[in-house]
Amino acid sequence: GSLLDLSSLQTLDAGFNDGSGLVRVHSVTVSDDATLDLSGLTSTIAPVRDEDRLDILVDGTGVMDVSSLATISGSGRTHVEVSSAGNLELPALQTVEQATLAVSGGSTLSAAGSSWTYSSTGLLIGNFPLLSASGAGSLLDLSSLQTLDAGFNDGSGLVRVHSVTVSDDATLDLSGLIDTIAPVRDEDRLDILVDGTGVMDVSSLATIGGSGRTHIEVSSAGNLQLPALQTVGQATFQVSDGSTLSATGDPWTYASTGLIGNFLLFSATGTGSLLDLSSLQSLDAGFNDGSALVRVHTVRVSDKAMLDLSGLTSVTGPVRDEDRLDFVVDDGTLVINEMSDVTSGGPVQLLLNDPG
């Protein structure tokens, strides 16, 4: 029956700067059947440094009213987490920056009001789980989110990853998501990961963009459908362990021209695994690394998996003749009906190691 009624509070500014690399956290929490009324709150501001956090935590039977919260901002991180079968509604969101959202233990976090946008471009130092849902019955309902911008630039050669994950019978609803933007540098990544019985709805996702890499992976007999794809740039697709990733809607195009290095573009491995890209029409691997180093982009199917490229008609290989685009079949099945147009400076090779 505890009640903390701060319903007239409009702005919560936790924008401290400790001037150090130590992790320090300011938190807002509710638990154990208590109520925290923040119904007038419209904006929150996170710490200045991205190793520090503002935590907003709902545990179990605690009730937090943030029904007017429209803006989550700041150069550091805001972490919003619901656990132990808790519930949190964010119906008024408009702009979210540098936030991580997580549900577990059968909890629900819903931001399904008007359309809103998300950016993690200010999260530079470290690997960040941007959106995460795990545990049976857990639901992260972000069905009104339209754009996910992970276009950070850390200015270094270190590999840093922002991730979107679902696992263990949880559901992540991104059904309104139209486009994603990857990091600026090609050693950094935006990971979209479906593990096992997790369910991710990205049924409106049309554009995967950015100059860095987006990695989409389905593992442990999971399933992911991408029916609305139109344009994909600098992405890698991977299935394993009997999983399925399907992008079989209208015809779409793919380019890896911005990936300067050795990259496994499409990979299917393991008995029963299916990477169904049968609506893909053109594959452009026409990168130019500006050097004499040998770099290879690879399409691989192995270990009794299937990779369906039956709609592929146009392939462009690397610009320089020491670089390659390899199609590798190693005890798997690759379906290609007709490639009528192959353009390349470097070789485009089909390698049959142990054909299935």
CSV table of C-alpha atoms in Angstrom, one decimal:
chain,number,residue,atom,x,y,z
A,1,GLY,CA,0.0,0.0,0.0
A,2,SER,CA,3.0,2.4,-0.1
A,3,LEU,CA,2.5,5.4,-2.3
A,4,LEU,CA,5.0,7.9,-3.5
A,5,ASP,CA,2.9,10.5,-5.3
A,6,LEU,CA,5.1,12.8,-7.4
A,7,SER,CA,2.4,13.4,-10.0
A,8,SER,CA,3.3,17.1,-10.5
A,9,LEU,CA,7.0,16.4,-11.3
A,10,GLN,CA,7.6,17.3,-15.0
A,11,THR,CA,11.4,16.8,-15.6
A,12,LEU,CA,13.9,14.5,-13.9
A,13,ASP,CA,17.5,15.6,-14.6
A,14,ALA,CA,20.1,13.1,-13.6
A,15,GLY,CA,22.7,14.6,-15.9
A,16,PHE,CA,25.7,14.4,-13.5
A,17,ASN,CA,29.3,14.2,-14.7
A,18,ASP,CA,31.7,12.5,-12.3
A,19,GLY,CA,34.7,13.1,-14.6
A,20,SER,CA,35.9,9.5,-14.2
A,21,GLY,CA,35.5,6.1,-15.8
A,22,LEU,CA,33.9,4.6,-12.7
A,23,VAL,CA,30.3,3.3,-13.1
A,24,ARG,CA,27.8,5.3,-11.0
A,25,VAL,CA,24.1,4.9,-11.1
A,26,HIS,CA,21.1,7.0,-10.1
A,27,SER,CA,17.9,5.0,-9.8
A,28,VAL,CA,14.1,5.2,-9.7
A,29,THR,CA,12.5,2.0,-8.4
A,30,VAL,CA,9.2,0.5,-7.3
A,31,SER,CA,8.5,-3.0,-5.9
A,32,ASP,CA,6.5,-5.1,-3.5
A,33,ASP,CA,2.9,-3.8,-4.2
A,34,ALA,CA,4.0,-0.1,-3.8
A,35,THR,CA,3.0,2.7,-6.2
A,36,LEU,CA,5.2,5.4,-7.6
A,37,ASP,CA,3.0,8.1,-9.3
A,38,LEU,CA,5.1,10.0,-12.0
A,39,SER,CA,2.1,10.6,-14.2
A,40,GLY,CA,3.1,14.3,-14.9
A,41,LEU,CA,6.7,13.4,-15.9
A,42,THR,CA,7.4,14.3,-19.5
A,43,SER,CA,11.2,14.1,-19.8
A,44,THR,CA,14.2,12.4,-18.2
A,45,ILE,CA,17.9,13.3,-18.7
A,46,ALA,CA,20.6,10.7,-18.2
A,47,PRO,CA,24.1,11.2,-16.9
A,48,VAL,CA,26.7,12.9,-19.1
A,49,ARG,CA,29.1,9.9,-19.4
A,50,ASP,CA,27.9,6.7,-21.1
A,51,GLU,CA,29.4,4.3,-18.4
A,52,ASP,CA,27.0,6.0,-15.9
A,53,ARG,CA,23.3,5.4,-15.8
A,54,LEU,CA,19.9,6.5,-14.8
A,55,ASP,CA,18.0,3.3,-13.9
A,56,ILE,CA,14.2,3.1,-14.0
A,57,LEU,CA,13.2,-0.3,-12.5
A,58,VAL,CA,9.9,-2.0,-11.9
A,59,ASP,CA,10.0,-5.2,-10.0
A,60,GLY,CA,7.1,-7.6,-9.7
A,61,THR,CA,3.9,-6.1,-8.2
A,62,GLY,CA,5.2,-2.6,-8.0
A,63,VAL,CA,3.3,0.0,-10.0
A,64,MET,CA,4.9,3.0,-11.7
A,65,ASP,CA,2.8,5.5,-13.6
A,66,VAL,CA,4.9,7.3,-16.3
A,67,SER,CA,1.9,7.8,-18.6
A,68,SER,CA,3.1,11.2,-19.9
A,69,LEU,CA,6.8,10.4,-20.4
A,70,ALA,CA,7.6,11.6,-23.9
A,71,THR,CA,11.4,12.1,-24.0
A,72,ILE,CA,14.2,10.0,-22.7
A,73,SER,CA,17.4,11.8,-23.4
A,74,GLY,CA,21.0,12.6,-22.3
A,75,SER,CA,24.5,11.7,-23.6
A,76,GLY,CA,24.8,8.9,-21.1
A,77,ARG,CA,22.5,5.8,-20.6
A,78,THR,CA,19.0,5.4,-19.3
A,79,HIS,CA,18.2,1.8,-18.4
A,80,VAL,CA,14.6,0.8,-18.2
A,81,GLU,CA,13.9,-2.7,-16.8
A,82,VAL,CA,10.9,-4.7,-15.8
A,83,SER,CA,11.4,-8.0,-13.9
A,84,SER,CA,9.6,-10.7,-11.9
A,85,ALA,CA,6.3,-10.6,-13.8
A,86,GLY,CA,6.1,-6.8,-13.5
A,87,ASN,CA,4.4,-4.4,-15.9
A,88,LEU,CA,5.2,-0.9,-17.2
A,89,GLU,CA,3.3,1.2,-19.8
A,90,LEU,CA,5.0,4.0,-21.8
A,91,PRO,CA,2.1,5.2,-24.0
A,92,ALA,CA,3.4,8.7,-24.7
A,93,LEU,CA,6.9,8.1,-25.9
A,94,GLN,CA,8.1,10.3,-28.8
A,95,THR,CA,11.9,10.3,-28.7
A,96,VAL,CA,14.3,7.9,-27.0
A,97,GLU,CA,18.0,8.4,-26.9
A,98,GLN,CA,20.8,6.3,-25.3
A,99,ALA,CA,18.3,4.0,-23.5
A,100,THR,CA,18.4,0.3,-23.0
A,101,LEU,CA,15.0,-1.5,-22.5
A,102,ALA,CA,14.8,-5.0,-20.9
A,103,VAL,CA,12.1,-7.4,-19.7
A,104,SER,CA,12.5,-10.8,-18.0
A,105,GLY,CA,10.7,-13.2,-15.8
A,106,GLY,CA,7.3,-13.0,-17.5
A,107,SER,CA,7.2,-9.2,-17.4
A,108,THR,CA,5.7,-6.7,-19.9
A,109,LEU,CA,7.0,-3.3,-21.0
A,110,SER,CA,4.8,-1.6,-23.6
A,111,ALA,CA,5.4,1.5,-25.6
A,112,ALA,CA,2.7,1.1,-28.2
A,113,GLY,CA,1.1,4.6,-28.4
A,114,SER,CA,1.9,7.0,-31.2
A,115,SER,CA,5.0,6.4,-33.4
A,116,TRP,CA,8.4,7.1,-31.9
A,117,THR,CA,12.1,7.0,-32.7
A,118,TYR,CA,15.1,5.5,-31.0
A,119,SER,CA,18.8,6.4,-31.2
A,120,SER,CA,21.8,4.9,-29.5
A,121,THR,CA,24.4,7.1,-31.4
A,122,GLY,CA,25.8,8.5,-28.1
A,123,LEU,CA,26.6,5.1,-26.6
A,124,LEU,CA,30.2,4.8,-27.6
A,125,ILE,CA,32.4,3.0,-25.0
A,126,GLY,CA,31.3,-0.6,-24.7
A,127,ASN,CA,28.8,-3.2,-25.9
A,128,PHE,CA,25.2,-2.4,-25.2
A,129,PRO,CA,22.1,-4.6,-25.2
A,130,LEU,CA,19.7,-2.0,-26.6
A,131,LEU,CA,16.5,-4.0,-26.5
A,132,SER,CA,16.2,-7.3,-24.7
A,133,ALA,CA,13.4,-9.8,-23.9
A,134,SER,CA,13.9,-13.1,-22.1
A,135,GLY,CA,11.9,-15.6,-20.2
A,136,ALA,CA,8.6,-17.4,-20.7
A,137,GLY,CA,5.7,-14.9,-21.1
A,138,SER,CA,7.9,-11.8,-21.2
A,139,LEU,CA,6.8,-9.2,-23.7
A,140,LEU,CA,8.7,-6.1,-24.9
A,141,ASP,CA,6.0,-4.4,-27.0
A,142,LEU,CA,7.6,-1.6,-29.0
A,143,SER,CA,5.2,-1.9,-31.8
A,144,SER,CA,5.0,1.9,-32.4
A,145,LEU,CA,8.8,2.2,-32.8
A,146,GLN,CA,9.5,3.2,-36.4
A,147,THR,CA,13.3,3.9,-36.6
A,148,LEU,CA,16.2,2.4,-34.8
A,149,ASP,CA,19.4,4.4,-35.2
A,150,ALA,CA,22.5,2.7,-33.9
A,151,GLY,CA,24.8,4.9,-36.0
A,152,PHE,CA,27.5,5.6,-33.4
A,153,ASN,CA,31.1,6.4,-34.3
A,154,ASP,CA,33.6,5.4,-31.6
A,155,GLY,CA,36.5,6.7,-33.6
A,156,SER,CA,38.6,3.6,-32.9
A,157,GLY,CA,39.4,0.2,-34.4
A,158,LEU,CA,37.9,-1.6,-31.4
A,159,VAL,CA,34.9,-3.8,-32.0
A,160,ARG,CA,31.8,-2.6,-30.3
A,161,VAL,CA,28.3,-4.0,-30.6
A,162,HIS,CA,24.8,-2.7,-30.0
A,163,SER,CA,22.3,-5.6,-29.9
A,164,VAL,CA,18.6,-6.4,-30.1
A,165,THR,CA,17.8,-9.8,-28.6
A,166,VAL,CA,15.0,-12.2,-27.8
A,167,SER,CA,15.2,-15.6,-26.2
A,168,ASP,CA,13.6,-18.2,-23.9
A,169,ASP,CA,9.9,-18.0,-25.0
A,170,ALA,CA,9.9,-14.2,-24.8
A,171,THR,CA,8.3,-11.9,-27.4
A,172,LEU,CA,9.8,-8.7,-28.8
A,173,ASP,CA,7.2,-6.8,-30.9
A,174,LEU,CA,8.9,-4.5,-33.4
A,175,SER,CA,6.0,-4.8,-35.9
A,176,GLY,CA,6.1,-1.0,-36.7
A,177,LEU,CA,9.8,-0.8,-37.3
A,178,ILE,CA,10.6,0.4,-40.8
A,179,ASP,CA,14.3,1.0,-40.9
A,180,THR,CA,17.5,0.3,-38.9
A,181,ILE,CA,20.8,2.2,-39.1
A,182,ALA,CA,24.1,0.4,-38.3
A,183,PRO,CA,27.2,2.0,-36.7
A,184,VAL,CA,29.4,4.2,-38.8
A,185,ARG,CA,32.6,2.0,-38.7
A,186,ASP,CA,32.5,-1.4,-40.3
A,187,GLU,CA,34.3,-3.2,-37.4
A,188,ASP,CA,31.3,-2.2,-35.2
A,189,ARG,CA,27.9,-3.9,-35.4
A,190,LEU,CA,24.2,-3.7,-34.8
A,191,ASP,CA,23.2,-7.3,-33.9
A,192,ILE,CA,19.7,-8.6,-34.3
A,193,LEU,CA,19.5,-12.0,-32.6
A,194,VAL,CA,16.8,-14.6,-32.2
A,195,ASP,CA,17.6,-17.5,-30.0
A,196,GLY,CA,15.5,-20.7,-29.9
A,197,THR,CA,11.9,-20.1,-28.8
A,198,GLY,CA,12.1,-16.3,-28.7
A,199,VAL,CA,9.7,-14.5,-31.0
A,200,MET,CA,10.6,-11.3,-32.8
A,201,ASP,CA,8.1,-9.5,-35.0
A,202,VAL,CA,9.8,-7.3,-37.6
A,203,SER,CA,7.1,-7.6,-40.2
A,204,SER,CA,7.4,-4.0,-41.5
A,205,LEU,CA,11.2,-3.8,-41.6
A,206,ALA,CA,12.0,-2.5,-45.1
A,207,THR,CA,15.4,-0.9,-44.9
A,208,ILE,CA,18.6,-2.1,-43.3
A,209,GLY,CA,21.1,0.7,-43.7
A,210,GLY,CA,24.2,2.4,-42.4
A,211,SER,CA,27.9,2.4,-43.3
A,212,GLY,CA,28.8,-0.2,-40.7
A,213,ARG,CA,27.5,-3.7,-40.3
A,214,THR,CA,24.1,-5.1,-39.2
A,215,HIS,CA,24.4,-8.8,-38.2
A,216,ILE,CA,21.1,-10.8,-38.2
A,217,GLU,CA,21.4,-14.3,-36.6
A,218,VAL,CA,18.9,-17.0,-35.8
A,219,SER,CA,20.1,-19.9,-33.7
A,220,SER,CA,18.9,-22.9,-31.6
A,221,ALA,CA,16.0,-23.8,-33.9
A,222,GLY,CA,14.7,-20.3,-33.9
A,223,ASN,CA,12.6,-18.6,-36.5
A,224,LEU,CA,12.6,-15.0,-38.0
A,225,GLN,CA,10.5,-13.6,-40.8
A,226,LEU,CA,11.4,-10.5,-42.8
A,227,PRO,CA,8.5,-10.2,-45.3
A,228,ALA,CA,8.8,-6.5,-46.1
A,229,LEU,CA,12.5,-6.1,-47.0
A,230,GLN,CA,13.3,-3.7,-49.8
A,231,THR,CA,16.9,-2.5,-49.4
A,232,VAL,CA,19.7,-4.1,-47.4
A,233,GLY,CA,23.2,-2.6,-47.1
A,234,GLN,CA,26.2,-3.9,-45.1
A,235,ALA,CA,24.3,-6.8,-43.5
A,236,THR,CA,25.3,-10.3,-42.7
A,237,PHE,CA,22.7,-13.1,-42.3
A,238,GLN,CA,23.3,-16.3,-40.4
A,239,VAL,CA,21.3,-19.4,-39.4
A,240,SER,CA,22.4,-22.5,-37.5
A,241,ASP,CA,21.1,-25.4,-35.4
A,242,GLY,CA,17.9,-26.1,-37.4
A,243,SER,CA,16.8,-22.4,-37.5
A,244,THR,CA,15.0,-20.5,-40.2
A,245,LEU,CA,15.4,-17.0,-41.5
A,246,SER,CA,13.0,-16.1,-44.3
A,247,ALA,CA,12.9,-12.9,-46.5
A,248,THR,CA,10.5,-14.0,-49.2
A,249,GLY,CA,8.2,-11.0,-49.8
A,250,ASP,CA,8.5,-8.6,-52.7
A,251,PRO,CA,11.9,-8.5,-54.6
A,252,TRP,CA,14.7,-6.8,-52.7
A,253,THR,CA,18.3,-5.8,-53.2
A,254,TYR,CA,21.5,-6.3,-51.2
A,255,ALA,CA,24.8,-4.5,-51.1
A,256,SER,CA,28.0,-5.1,-49.1
A,257,THR,CA,30.0,-2.4,-50.9
A,258,GLY,CA,30.8,-0.6,-47.6
A,259,LEU,CA,32.3,-3.7,-45.9
A,260,ILE,CA,36.1,-3.5,-46.4
A,261,GLY,CA,37.5,-6.8,-45.1
A,262,ASN,CA,36.7,-10.5,-45.0
A,263,PHE,CA,33.0,-11.0,-44.4
A,264,LEU,CA,30.7,-14.0,-44.3
A,265,LEU,CA,27.7,-12.3,-46.0
A,266,PHE,CA,25.2,-15.2,-45.9
A,267,SER,CA,25.7,-18.4,-43.9
A,268,ALA,CA,23.5,-21.4,-43.3
A,269,THR,CA,24.9,-24.4,-41.3
A,270,GLY,CA,23.4,-27.4,-39.5
A,271,THR,CA,20.8,-30.0,-40.3
A,272,GLY,CA,17.4,-28.4,-41.0
A,273,SER,CA,18.7,-24.8,-41.1
A,274,LEU,CA,17.1,-22.7,-43.8
A,275,LEU,CA,18.2,-19.3,-45.0
A,276,ASP,CA,15.4,-18.5,-47.5
A,277,LEU,CA,16.3,-15.3,-49.4
A,278,SER,CA,14.4,-16.4,-52.5
A,279,SER,CA,13.1,-12.9,-53.2
A,280,LEU,CA,16.6,-11.4,-53.4
A,281,GLN,CA,17.2,-10.2,-56.9
A,282,SER,CA,20.6,-8.5,-56.9
A,283,LEU,CA,23.7,-9.0,-54.8
A,284,ASP,CA,26.3,-6.2,-55.1
A,285,ALA,CA,29.6,-7.0,-53.4
A,286,GLY,CA,31.4,-4.4,-55.5
A,287,PHE,CA,33.6,-3.0,-52.7
A,288,ASN,CA,36.9,-1.3,-53.4
A,289,ASP,CA,39.4,-1.5,-50.5
A,290,GLY,CA,42.0,0.6,-52.3
A,291,SER,CA,44.8,-1.8,-51.5
A,292,ALA,CA,46.5,-4.9,-52.8
A,293,LEU,CA,45.5,-7.0,-49.8
A,294,VAL,CA,43.2,-9.9,-50.7
A,295,ARG,CA,39.8,-9.6,-49.2
A,296,VAL,CA,36.9,-12.0,-49.7
A,297,HIS,CA,33.1,-11.7,-49.3
A,298,THR,CA,31.6,-15.2,-48.8
A,299,VAL,CA,28.2,-16.9,-49.2
A,300,ARG,CA,28.4,-20.3,-47.5
A,301,VAL,CA,26.1,-23.2,-46.9
A,302,SER,CA,27.3,-26.3,-45.0
A,303,ASP,CA,26.4,-29.3,-42.8
A,304,LYS,CA,23.1,-30.2,-44.5
A,305,ALA,CA,21.6,-26.7,-44.4
A,306,MET,CA,19.8,-25.0,-47.2
A,307,LEU,CA,20.4,-21.5,-48.7
A,308,ASP,CA,17.7,-20.4,-51.2
A,309,LEU,CA,18.8,-17.7,-53.6
A,310,SER,CA,16.4,-18.9,-56.4
A,311,GLY,CA,15.3,-15.3,-57.3
A,312,LEU,CA,18.9,-14.0,-57.7
A,313,THR,CA,19.5,-12.7,-61.2
A,314,SER,CA,22.3,-10.1,-60.8
A,315,VAL,CA,25.6,-10.4,-59.0
A,316,THR,CA,28.4,-7.8,-58.8
A,317,GLY,CA,31.8,-8.8,-57.5
A,318,PRO,CA,34.6,-6.7,-56.0
A,319,VAL,CA,36.2,-3.9,-58.0
A,320,ARG,CA,39.8,-5.0,-57.6
A,321,ASP,CA,41.0,-8.2,-59.3
A,322,GLU,CA,42.8,-9.6,-56.2
A,323,ASP,CA,39.5,-9.5,-54.1
A,324,ARG,CA,36.8,-12.1,-54.5
A,325,LEU,CA,33.1,-13.0,-54.0
A,326,ASP,CA,33.0,-16.7,-53.1
A,327,PHE,CA,29.9,-19.0,-53.1
A,328,VAL,CA,30.9,-22.0,-51.0
A,329,VAL,CA,28.9,-25.3,-50.8
A,330,ASP,CA,30.2,-27.7,-48.2
A,331,ASP,CA,27.7,-30.6,-47.7
A,332,GLY,CA,24.8,-28.3,-48.0
A,333,THR,CA,22.2,-27.2,-50.6
A,334,LEU,CA,22.5,-23.9,-52.5
A,335,VAL,CA,19.5,-23.1,-54.8
A,336,ILE,CA,20.3,-20.7,-57.6
A,337,ASN,CA,18.1,-20.9,-60.7
A,338,GLU,CA,19.6,-18.3,-63.1
A,339,MET,CA,22.2,-15.6,-62.7
A,340,SER,CA,21.8,-13.7,-66.0
A,341,ASP,CA,24.1,-10.8,-65.1
A,342,VAL,CA,27.5,-11.2,-63.4
A,343,THR,CA,29.8,-8.2,-63.3
A,344,SER,CA,33.2,-8.1,-61.5
A,345,GLY,CA,36.7,-6.8,-61.5
A,346,GLY,CA,37.7,-9.6,-59.1
A,347,PRO,CA,36.6,-13.2,-59.5
A,348,VAL,CA,33.2,-14.5,-58.5
A,349,GLN,CA,33.7,-18.2,-57.6
A,350,LEU,CA,31.5,-21.2,-56.9
A,351,LEU,CA,33.4,-23.7,-54.7
A,352,LEU,CA,31.9,-27.2,-54.2
A,353,ASN,CA,33.9,-28.7,-51.4
A,354,ASP,CA,31.5,-31.6,-50.6
A,355,PRO,CA,28.2,-30.8,-52.4
A,356,GLY,CA,24.9,-31.8,-50.9
